[in-house]
């Protein structure tokens, strides 16, 4: 199946719109984030100007936008360029002066011919008792009145492009719209009094009242629902196809598990036991497992995953553990090593760094099955890596992978069970968009003996007190992370800031201060990390590269500089680096004032709670769905039309809808199914479409 013909005009380049040249198209593309007509249509107005008010001059109130018919009485050019060009106009009730700065005489004379009637529209202002209008927004002839006397949408803009240009392009784009077969359930549509999809778009782009700007207007609700339905349908399709590939039944209890459990220096918490129970149930059944293991940093997911891997190995299959970065992969390997050794399981670690002979040997071990457990980065799922018999793929995503990457991956791992670990406390609504109806196990309780982290907000002016305090703490054996912020535009600047802090701290603390940043080679990074973990460094200055999963239980102090620049979930992840041992931990959020309201609120949330879910919910409400999932970088799941802070209920409905659709018509062959295919194309849900093709 290929894209329905009806959609073609919407997928054309912006330059095909009348009046949009290559230059304007470039600015537009930057503004709307895409090169197509459709991308423009998704760019929704945030305000409007009502030009329908058309009083006589004497009735026009100060400060209001008015459209008036006036006669041009007199041109008053100014010899001095710095002074304005005035044009005096009138109607039967009074006079008004039009004011132009840096005006082109020819243009004004042409627009406002002497003694002619013209229509002007703009903001009326009174100056020394006289009505005037500076730079009318619109000027036209009496016959243009209807075109001027309208409601103009106001769009978000960027440099290089005017609202007028966006409106003009939008008008042309709206002309490309046509009715499409309805993909909504009729009853559902009726209940919400939702318009047809193209009528919804038209309405939203010509807002005649405040209500059309509201996300709860039926037209906006419909558009949000369309987008969410496309998302949920894709996930449902992927899952449906994944389910149809049969998994197999593994033996979940066995000597390997026994050996590891008895080697652990602790007992599993009941939350861990429960999660493992869920996984066991999935793995012992022939249906394929697709489960999400959710738990805050340090909640002990890795042990659970390790025990799950043993079920695969016990049954003669292989297990793989994939981490988002090299450091994390090695950390996992180090953590798992004593346990795997206790069980006598052969494991290898493979990352992108392994080349040539080493890599060949590893590939050979993976192919033969000699490597029972394979730990690594995405390198372990790349082309050329063939598992002898992969039973379980564990993906530690630490919110680094985009949704689509993961979907691609789970389809690559054929019939193996898949367990995704995430430390991102995802609010329920977001979990649905990213994971669809993936089964979820949650570890909501931390291992015993952890003390709360004492979090303090410290203005940068107090940095000397802080340094003095650190000196005392370090003397008693504390280890400190000092994080410098990411200045998005420039990695170089980040680095400069971190290096400067490093020099300052070195001057204060001497040689036992280290620096780690994203520009370092993996080997260099590892070396520094190792020194810090091994106690050869007291302070580790880092840009945000200190990986979310790195575990140094002895580190008890986290300093985050310019904390106001970080997102809440990022702060939470960073803070999770400390408080991992039994000693009391501290987190100092160093901020540079003055703080805005939101920044203040965010930092206070951090001070007041350690509960990742509370923080995530707060994050969502403070900034909309945003990039909590870290998907903004990968540009995949950010919604253009839906705002989950408002449309959370729609999401639940879309999910239920999608589930039902797939149950009844998994190939989307019914009339509604056909229409839904159009919807998938409309929202460029490539993954869903691909699954339909191959399914
Ligand atoms: P996560 O992967 O969820 O961030 P980890 O699995 O890395 O957490 O566990 C964090 C630390 O807690 C590790 O040092 C781990 O050995 C330890 N740990 C895990 N489970 C328990 C437990 N039940 N009791 C005590 N310590 C535990
Ligand atoms: Mg971990």
XYZ file of C-alpha atoms and ligand atoms in Angstrom, residues 298 301-302 332 396 398 421 549 580, ligand 2:
10
model
C 19.265 2.935 42.306
C 16.651 -2.993 38.318
C 19.940 -4.468 37.196
C 26.878 -2.995 33.895
C 18.676 -0.388 29.582
C 17.902 5.287 30.777
C 14.604 -0.969 31.765
C 23.731 4.897 35.509
C 23.502 5.077 46.800
Mg 21.283 0.762 36.638
